[in-house]
Amino acid sequence: MSFPDITPALRAAAPELRGRLLSNAEMAPLTWFRVGGPAQALFTPADEADLAHLLSGLPQEIPLTVVGLGSNLIVRDGGIPGLVIRLGGKAFGEIALEPGDRLRAGAAVPDVKLARAAADSALDGLAFYRGIPGCIGGALRMNAGAHGGETTDVLVEARGVTRAGALVTLSHAEMGFSYRSSGADTQDIVFTSALFQGRPGDRDAIQAEMDRVTAAREAAQPIRERTGGSTFKNPPGGKAWQLIDAAGCRGLRLGGAQVSEMHCNFLINTGGATAADVEGLGEEVRRRVKDHSGFELHWEIKRIGVAA
């Protein structure tokens, strides 16, 4: 399907736009599942000022969605109505060492790149990001974590642009972090960068920890498949993968989607899956787990857009 072209109206509202604005842009290639319909309008801003310019003129009736690397995302088959913003390029992809053992990273920086930069600077405390297949913007939104560390443990502040086009800086307390989420999910803010606190460490020891994280991930997760990372949050007092396995869902299929045989809290596009296949399989897993153990699994993967 395709949407009506709203890009002329967006350009009229923001006449000095410098970034790339596309109508009915394909989203499937921008997600790790490789499924989903188009974005009605997709904008890649040139820099923070360009982003603020567009948002300051964005009509209130146009929905706003922000996506990152697409590693933790299902775009539904009908696509995403309104404006989709995807940060990229040098303006949002740089990392800088700051005084006090701190690193500032753009929102488009992959988490693994932040971990490498910390190791290169002999800063401890950020190696866990080596095990997270996303970017900084997503880590801020969902308090991303792995291997004993979470974003809340190391974040000093986050910078972004509100829907009204105003630049804001949120302190750690203002981020409202909780398990795999943040209060930022309820705010119309497009994050542009973040400041992280490290601590002095031994470069070799930090690299060894990153190597351990890498090895553990490769041994336990289907990282070479079309997947979206951990599908469900761990419920209190339980492990999602154990509950899924106990409910007999390991290897379960729906269309071209499958529960991973390797790690059953991962869904896989085996080839030719639709977004409806992937999401439908996840919902079937939730139903079977609820019936078997009484636990209600909650999605960790973000699902956006409309059904076909």
mmCIF file of N, CA and C in Angstrom, residues 172-272:
data_model
loop_
_atom_site.group_PDB
_atom_site.id
_atom_site.type_symbol
_atom_site.label_atom_id
_atom_site.label_comp_id
_atom_site.label_asym_id
_atom_site.label_seq_id
_atom_site.Cartn_x
_atom_site.Cartn_y
_atom_site.Cartn_z
ATOM 1 N N HIS A 172 19.610 12.450 34.465
ATOM 2 C CA HIS A 172 19.332 11.037 34.702
ATOM 3 C C HIS A 172 17.986 10.871 35.403
ATOM 4 N N ALA A 173 17.723 11.674 36.414
ATOM 5 C CA ALA A 173 16.471 11.554 37.163
ATOM 6 C C ALA A 173 15.266 11.841 36.265
ATOM 7 N N GLU A 174 15.404 12.801 35.372
ATOM 8 C CA GLU A 174 14.295 13.176 34.492
ATOM 9 C C GLU A 174 14.008 12.115 33.432
ATOM 10 N N MET A 175 14.951 11.196 33.209
ATOM 11 C CA MET A 175 14.721 10.132 32.230
ATOM 12 C C MET A 175 13.723 9.084 32.736
ATOM 13 N N GLY A 176 13.575 8.968 34.054
ATOM 14 C CA GLY A 176 12.575 8.054 34.604
ATOM 15 C C GLY A 176 12.779 6.608 34.211
ATOM 16 N N PHE A 177 14.006 6.120 34.355
ATOM 17 C CA PHE A 177 14.321 4.754 33.933
ATOM 18 C C PHE A 177 13.643 3.706 34.814
ATOM 19 N N SER A 178 13.206 2.624 34.157
ATOM 20 C CA SER A 178 12.787 1.416 34.845
ATOM 21 C C SER A 178 13.221 0.245 33.964
ATOM 22 N N TYR A 179 12.840 -0.969 34.325
ATOM 23 C CA TYR A 179 13.302 -2.134 33.570
ATOM 24 C C TYR A 179 12.836 -2.057 32.117
ATOM 25 N N ARG A 180 13.788 -1.959 31.213
ATOM 26 C CA ARG A 180 13.572 -1.910 29.762
ATOM 27 C C ARG A 180 12.603 -0.815 29.314
ATOM 28 N N SER A 181 12.594 0.283 30.035
ATOM 29 C CA SER A 181 11.775 1.417 29.599
ATOM 30 C C SER A 181 12.257 2.685 30.295
ATOM 31 N N SER A 182 11.747 3.802 29.803
ATOM 32 C CA SER A 182 12.052 5.089 30.421
ATOM 33 C C SER A 182 10.835 5.990 30.300
ATOM 34 N N GLY A 183 10.817 7.021 31.123
ATOM 35 C CA GLY A 183 9.733 7.984 31.042
ATOM 36 C C GLY A 183 9.735 8.741 29.726
ATOM 37 N N ALA A 184 10.840 8.674 28.995
ATOM 38 C CA ALA A 184 10.941 9.361 27.715
ATOM 39 C C ALA A 184 9.950 8.800 26.702
ATOM 40 N N ASP A 185 9.485 7.572 26.924
ATOM 41 C CA ASP A 185 8.512 6.972 26.014
ATOM 42 C C ASP A 185 7.202 7.754 25.994
ATOM 43 N N THR A 186 6.936 8.507 27.023
ATOM 44 C CA THR A 186 5.690 9.258 27.096
ATOM 45 C C THR A 186 5.884 10.711 26.682
ATOM 46 N N GLN A 187 7.081 11.064 26.230
ATOM 47 C CA GLN A 187 7.384 12.433 25.845
ATOM 48 C C GLN A 187 7.725 12.504 24.352
ATOM 49 N N ASP A 188 7.279 13.569 23.697
ATOM 50 C CA ASP A 188 7.605 13.767 22.287
ATOM 51 C C ASP A 188 8.986 14.392 22.174
ATOM 52 N N ILE A 189 10.015 13.576 22.390
ATOM 53 C CA ILE A 189 11.403 14.052 22.294
ATOM 54 C C ILE A 189 12.160 13.149 21.333
ATOM 55 N N VAL A 190 12.883 13.775 20.420
ATOM 56 C CA VAL A 190 13.793 13.037 19.544
ATOM 57 C C VAL A 190 15.190 13.209 20.122
ATOM 58 N N PHE A 191 15.750 12.154 20.676
ATOM 59 C CA PHE A 191 17.072 12.251 21.289
ATOM 60 C C PHE A 191 18.145 12.423 20.213
ATOM 61 N N THR A 192 19.101 13.283 20.512
ATOM 62 C CA THR A 192 20.178 13.555 19.555
ATOM 63 C C THR A 192 21.549 13.146 20.073
ATOM 64 N N SER A 193 21.744 13.133 21.387
ATOM 65 C CA SER A 193 23.027 12.708 21.963
ATOM 66 C C SER A 193 22.849 12.389 23.435
ATOM 67 N N ALA A 194 23.884 11.796 24.029
ATOM 68 C CA ALA A 194 23.849 11.456 25.454
ATOM 69 C C ALA A 194 25.253 11.495 26.019
ATOM 70 N N LEU A 195 25.333 11.753 27.320
ATOM 71 C CA LEU A 195 26.606 11.801 28.034
ATOM 72 C C LEU A 195 26.663 10.627 29.005
ATOM 73 N N PHE A 196 27.766 9.858 28.928
ATOM 74 C CA PHE A 196 27.914 8.652 29.737
ATOM 75 C C PHE A 196 29.105 8.775 30.679
ATOM 76 N N GLN A 197 28.950 8.177 31.868
ATOM 77 C CA GLN A 197 29.989 8.202 32.883
ATOM 78 C C GLN A 197 30.720 6.866 32.918
ATOM 79 N N GLY A 198 32.019 6.902 32.656
ATOM 80 C CA GLY A 198 32.843 5.718 32.814
ATOM 81 C C GLY A 198 33.693 5.844 34.062
ATOM 82 N N ARG A 199 34.615 4.918 34.226
ATOM 83 C CA ARG A 199 35.571 4.998 35.329
ATOM 84 C C ARG A 199 36.907 4.445 34.828
ATOM 85 N N PRO A 200 38.009 4.956 35.353
ATOM 86 C CA PRO A 200 39.316 4.497 34.877
ATOM 87 C C PRO A 200 39.464 2.988 35.032
ATOM 88 N N GLY A 201 39.999 2.361 34.007
ATOM 89 C CA GLY A 201 40.187 0.920 34.058
ATOM 90 C C GLY A 201 41.395 0.503 33.254
ATOM 91 N N ASP A 202 41.625 -0.784 33.229
ATOM 92 C CA ASP A 202 42.729 -1.351 32.471
ATOM 93 C C ASP A 202 42.233 -1.737 31.080
ATOM 94 N N ARG A 203 42.901 -1.198 30.059
ATOM 95 C CA ARG A 203 42.438 -1.402 28.692
ATOM 96 C C ARG A 203 42.352 -2.892 28.337
ATOM 97 N N ASP A 204 43.347 -3.658 28.709
ATOM 98 C CA ASP A 204 43.353 -5.081 28.383
ATOM 99 C C ASP A 204 42.225 -5.830 29.088
ATOM 100 N N ALA A 205 41.983 -5.455 30.344
ATOM 101 C CA ALA A 205 40.913 -6.113 31.093
ATOM 102 C C ALA A 205 39.543 -5.773 30.507
ATOM 103 N N ILE A 206 39.382 -4.518 30.085
ATOM 104 C CA ILE A 206 38.114 -4.106 29.475
ATOM 105 C C ILE A 206 37.898 -4.839 28.159
ATOM 106 N N GLN A 207 38.956 -4.948 27.357
ATOM 107 C CA GLN A 207 38.849 -5.664 26.092
ATOM 108 C C GLN A 207 38.524 -7.135 26.316
ATOM 109 N N ALA A 208 39.100 -7.718 27.354
ATOM 110 C CA ALA A 208 38.806 -9.108 27.677
ATOM 111 C C ALA A 208 37.332 -9.291 28.042
ATOM 112 N N GLU A 209 36.775 -8.332 28.780
ATOM 113 C CA GLU A 209 35.360 -8.389 29.137
ATOM 114 C C GLU A 209 34.490 -8.272 27.881
ATOM 115 N N MET A 210 34.874 -7.384 26.963
ATOM 116 C CA MET A 210 34.119 -7.258 25.714
ATOM 117 C C MET A 210 34.192 -8.541 24.894
ATOM 118 N N ASP A 211 35.344 -9.165 24.874
ATOM 119 C CA ASP A 211 35.487 -10.432 24.158
ATOM 120 C C ASP A 211 34.600 -11.513 24.777
ATOM 121 N N ARG A 212 34.502 -11.492 26.117
ATOM 122 C CA ARG A 212 33.637 -12.456 26.802
ATOM 123 C C ARG A 212 32.178 -12.233 26.423
ATOM 124 N N VAL A 213 31.758 -10.966 26.404
ATOM 125 C CA VAL A 213 30.382 -10.634 26.024
ATOM 126 C C VAL A 213 30.096 -11.094 24.594
ATOM 127 N N THR A 214 31.050 -10.836 23.697
ATOM 128 C CA THR A 214 30.888 -11.231 22.296
ATOM 129 C C THR A 214 30.750 -12.740 22.166
ATOM 130 N N ALA A 215 31.619 -13.467 22.847
ATOM 131 C CA ALA A 215 31.590 -14.923 22.766
ATOM 132 C C ALA A 215 30.289 -15.488 23.330
ATOM 133 N N ALA A 216 29.836 -14.924 24.447
ATOM 134 C CA ALA A 216 28.599 -15.402 25.068
ATOM 135 C C ALA A 216 27.407 -15.158 24.148
ATOM 136 N N ARG A 217 27.388 -14.010 23.502
ATOM 137 C CA ARG A 217 26.288 -13.671 22.601
ATOM 138 C C ARG A 217 26.285 -14.586 21.379
ATOM 139 N N GLU A 218 27.451 -14.801 20.795
ATOM 140 C CA GLU A 218 27.528 -15.647 19.603
ATOM 141 C C GLU A 218 27.174 -17.096 19.913
ATOM 142 N N ALA A 219 27.477 -17.539 21.135
ATOM 143 C CA ALA A 219 27.212 -18.926 21.508
ATOM 144 C C ALA A 219 25.743 -19.173 21.823
ATOM 145 N N ALA A 220 25.031 -18.132 22.258
ATOM 146 C CA ALA A 220 23.680 -18.345 22.774
ATOM 147 C C ALA A 220 22.573 -17.726 21.936
ATOM 148 N N GLN A 221 22.908 -16.813 21.003
ATOM 149 C CA GLN A 221 21.870 -16.074 20.285
ATOM 150 C C GLN A 221 22.016 -16.241 18.772
ATOM 151 N N PRO A 222 20.895 -16.247 18.044
ATOM 152 C CA PRO A 222 20.928 -16.416 16.587
ATOM 153 C C PRO A 222 21.258 -15.094 15.879
ATOM 154 N N ILE A 223 22.450 -14.565 16.130
ATOM 155 C CA ILE A 223 22.775 -13.214 15.682
ATOM 156 C C ILE A 223 22.956 -13.105 14.175
ATOM 157 N N ARG A 224 23.094 -14.219 13.478
ATOM 158 C CA ARG A 224 23.271 -14.155 12.025
ATOM 159 C C ARG A 224 21.960 -14.343 11.272
ATOM 160 N N GLU A 225 20.860 -14.407 12.003
ATOM 161 C CA GLU A 225 19.540 -14.551 11.392
ATOM 162 C C GLU A 225 18.852 -13.188 11.299
ATOM 163 N N ARG A 226 17.736 -13.169 10.563
ATOM 164 C CA ARG A 226 16.893 -11.961 10.527
ATOM 165 C C ARG A 226 16.021 -11.981 11.778
ATOM 166 N N THR A 227 16.484 -11.310 12.788
ATOM 167 C CA THR A 227 15.795 -11.354 14.071
ATOM 168 C C THR A 227 15.729 -9.943 14.660
ATOM 169 N N GLY A 228 15.112 -9.833 15.817
ATOM 170 C CA GLY A 228 14.964 -8.519 16.434
ATOM 171 C C GLY A 228 15.439 -8.488 17.874
ATOM 172 N N GLY A 229 16.342 -9.376 18.233
ATOM 173 C CA GLY A 229 16.818 -9.399 19.611
ATOM 174 C C GLY A 229 15.787 -10.035 20.527
ATOM 175 N N SER A 230 15.953 -9.836 21.822
ATOM 176 C CA SER A 230 15.030 -10.424 22.801
ATOM 177 C C SER A 230 13.611 -9.946 22.530
ATOM 178 N N THR A 231 12.688 -10.880 22.410
ATOM 179 C CA THR A 231 11.321 -10.543 22.028
ATOM 180 C C THR A 231 10.498 -10.047 23.206
ATOM 181 N N PHE A 232 10.635 -10.726 24.356
ATOM 182 C CA PHE A 232 9.813 -10.400 25.520
ATOM 183 C C PHE A 232 10.680 -10.045 26.721
ATOM 184 N N LYS A 233 10.154 -9.175 27.550
ATOM 185 C CA LYS A 233 10.823 -8.828 28.799
ATOM 186 C C LYS A 233 10.747 -10.016 29.751
ATOM 187 N N ASN A 234 11.761 -10.147 30.579
ATOM 188 C CA ASN A 234 11.705 -11.166 31.630
ATOM 189 C C ASN A 234 10.677 -10.744 32.678
ATOM 190 N N PRO A 235 9.684 -11.581 32.969
ATOM 191 C CA PRO A 235 8.711 -11.211 33.994
ATOM 192 C C PRO A 235 9.323 -11.336 35.383
ATOM 193 N N PRO A 236 8.776 -10.646 36.374
ATOM 194 C CA PRO A 236 9.282 -10.786 37.739
ATOM 195 C C PRO A 236 9.266 -12.243 38.177
ATOM 196 N N GLY A 237 10.417 -12.720 38.621
ATOM 197 C CA GLY A 237 10.498 -14.088 39.115
ATOM 198 C C GLY A 237 10.614 -15.147 38.044
ATOM 199 N N GLY A 238 10.857 -14.733 36.800
ATOM 200 C CA GLY A 238 10.950 -15.725 35.734
ATOM 201 C C GLY A 238 11.873 -15.286 34.619
ATOM 202 N N LYS A 239 12.227 -16.237 33.758
ATOM 203 C CA LYS A 239 13.016 -15.970 32.564
ATOM 204 C C LYS A 239 12.133 -16.233 31.354
ATOM 205 N N ALA A 240 12.033 -15.276 30.461
ATOM 206 C CA ALA A 240 11.134 -15.420 29.322
ATOM 207 C C ALA A 240 11.449 -16.664 28.504
ATOM 208 N N TRP A 241 12.733 -16.900 28.234
ATOM 209 C CA TRP A 241 13.077 -18.030 27.372
ATOM 210 C C TRP A 241 12.697 -19.369 28.016
ATOM 211 N N GLN A 242 12.842 -19.469 29.339
ATOM 212 C CA GLN A 242 12.492 -20.705 30.029
ATOM 213 C C GLN A 242 10.981 -20.945 29.977
ATOM 214 N N LEU A 243 10.206 -19.891 30.146
ATOM 215 C CA LEU A 243 8.754 -20.007 30.096
ATOM 216 C C LEU A 243 8.290 -20.402 28.689
ATOM 217 N N ILE A 244 8.933 -19.818 27.672
ATOM 218 C CA ILE A 244 8.590 -20.140 26.282
ATOM 219 C C ILE A 244 8.938 -21.587 25.969
ATOM 220 N N ASP A 245 10.101 -22.007 26.426
ATOM 221 C CA ASP A 245 10.539 -23.386 26.201
ATOM 222 C C ASP A 245 9.605 -24.377 26.900
ATOM 223 N N ALA A 246 9.257 -24.077 28.148
ATOM 224 C CA ALA A 246 8.389 -24.970 28.922
ATOM 225 C C ALA A 246 6.996 -25.079 28.315
ATOM 226 N N ALA A 247 6.574 -24.030 27.597
ATOM 227 C CA ALA A 247 5.256 -24.039 26.957
ATOM 228 C C ALA A 247 5.288 -24.732 25.602
ATOM 229 N N GLY A 248 6.449 -25.299 25.234
ATOM 230 C CA GLY A 248 6.557 -26.056 23.999
ATOM 231 C C GLY A 248 6.654 -25.223 22.745
ATOM 232 N N CYS A 249 7.180 -24.020 22.872
ATOM 233 C CA CYS A 249 7.203 -23.109 21.731
ATOM 234 C C CYS A 249 8.535 -23.078 20.977
ATOM 235 N N ARG A 250 9.543 -23.752 21.459
ATOM 236 C CA ARG A 250 10.825 -23.741 20.756
ATOM 237 C C ARG A 250 10.626 -24.319 19.346
ATOM 238 N N GLY A 251 11.022 -23.546 18.321
ATOM 239 C CA GLY A 251 10.878 -23.990 16.943
ATOM 240 C C GLY A 251 9.497 -23.765 16.340
ATOM 241 N N LEU A 252 8.546 -23.237 17.114
ATOM 242 C CA LEU A 252 7.190 -22.989 16.622
ATOM 243 C C LEU A 252 7.222 -22.054 15.411
ATOM 244 N N ARG A 253 6.358 -22.321 14.416
ATOM 245 C CA ARG A 253 6.350 -21.545 13.182
ATOM 246 C C ARG A 253 4.973 -20.948 12.898
ATOM 247 N N LEU A 254 4.978 -19.812 12.211
ATOM 248 C CA LEU A 254 3.772 -19.218 11.645
ATOM 249 C C LEU A 254 4.196 -18.536 10.353
ATOM 250 N N GLY A 255 3.728 -19.078 9.224
ATOM 251 C CA GLY A 255 4.185 -18.536 7.948
ATOM 252 C C GLY A 255 5.698 -18.629 7.848
ATOM 253 N N GLY A 256 6.326 -17.506 7.527
ATOM 254 C CA GLY A 256 7.785 -17.492 7.415
ATOM 255 C C GLY A 256 8.496 -17.140 8.698
ATOM 256 N N ALA A 257 7.770 -17.045 9.809
ATOM 257 C CA ALA A 257 8.363 -16.691 11.100
ATOM 258 C C ALA A 257 8.522 -17.935 11.967
ATOM 259 N N GLN A 258 9.574 -17.945 12.783
ATOM 260 C CA GLN A 258 9.855 -19.099 13.635
ATOM 261 C C GLN A 258 10.446 -18.652 14.959
ATOM 262 N N VAL A 259 10.072 -19.368 16.025
ATOM 263 C CA VAL A 259 10.756 -19.204 17.303
ATOM 264 C C VAL A 259 12.113 -19.893 17.174
ATOM 265 N N SER A 260 13.175 -19.190 17.519
ATOM 266 C CA SER A 260 14.517 -19.726 17.345
ATOM 267 C C SER A 260 14.714 -21.019 18.118
ATOM 268 N N GLU A 261 15.326 -21.996 17.455
ATOM 269 C CA GLU A 261 15.707 -23.239 18.134
ATOM 270 C C GLU A 261 16.884 -22.986 19.083
ATOM 271 N N MET A 262 17.696 -21.984 18.750
ATOM 272 C CA MET A 262 18.909 -21.710 19.519
ATOM 273 C C MET A 262 18.593 -20.980 20.828
ATOM 274 N N HIS A 263 17.709 -19.974 20.749
ATOM 275 C CA HIS A 263 17.326 -19.181 21.918
ATOM 276 C C HIS A 263 15.868 -18.800 21.717
ATOM 277 N N CYS A 264 14.971 -19.397 22.494
ATOM 278 C CA CYS A 264 13.555 -19.268 22.166
ATOM 279 C C CYS A 264 12.905 -17.972 22.648
ATOM 280 N N ASN A 265 13.692 -16.991 23.085
ATOM 281 C CA ASN A 265 13.132 -15.650 23.251
ATOM 282 C C ASN A 265 13.490 -14.785 22.046
ATOM 283 N N PHE A 266 13.881 -15.436 20.953
ATOM 284 C CA PHE A 266 14.158 -14.742 19.694
ATOM 285 C C PHE A 266 13.211 -15.266 18.626
ATOM 286 N N LEU A 267 12.617 -14.364 17.859
ATOM 287 C CA LEU A 267 11.842 -14.728 16.682
ATOM 288 C C LEU A 267 12.704 -14.501 15.449
ATOM 289 N N ILE A 268 12.476 -15.306 14.403
ATOM 290 C CA ILE A 268 13.302 -15.260 13.201
ATOM 291 C C ILE A 268 12.420 -15.173 11.958
ATOM 292 N N ASN A 269 12.831 -14.337 11.021
ATOM 293 C CA ASN A 269 12.264 -14.365 9.682
ATOM 294 C C ASN A 269 13.078 -15.371 8.885
ATOM 295 N N THR A 270 12.501 -16.540 8.637
ATOM 296 C CA THR A 270 13.243 -17.597 7.946
ATOM 297 C C THR A 270 13.320 -17.343 6.445
ATOM 298 N N GLY A 271 12.625 -16.313 5.977
ATOM 299 C CA GLY A 271 12.601 -15.979 4.562
ATOM 300 C C GLY A 271 11.162 -15.855 4.097
ATOM 301 N N GLY A 272 10.785 -14.665 3.649
ATOM 302 C CA GLY A 272 9.426 -14.486 3.151
ATOM 303 C C GLY A 272 8.381 -14.206 4.209
#
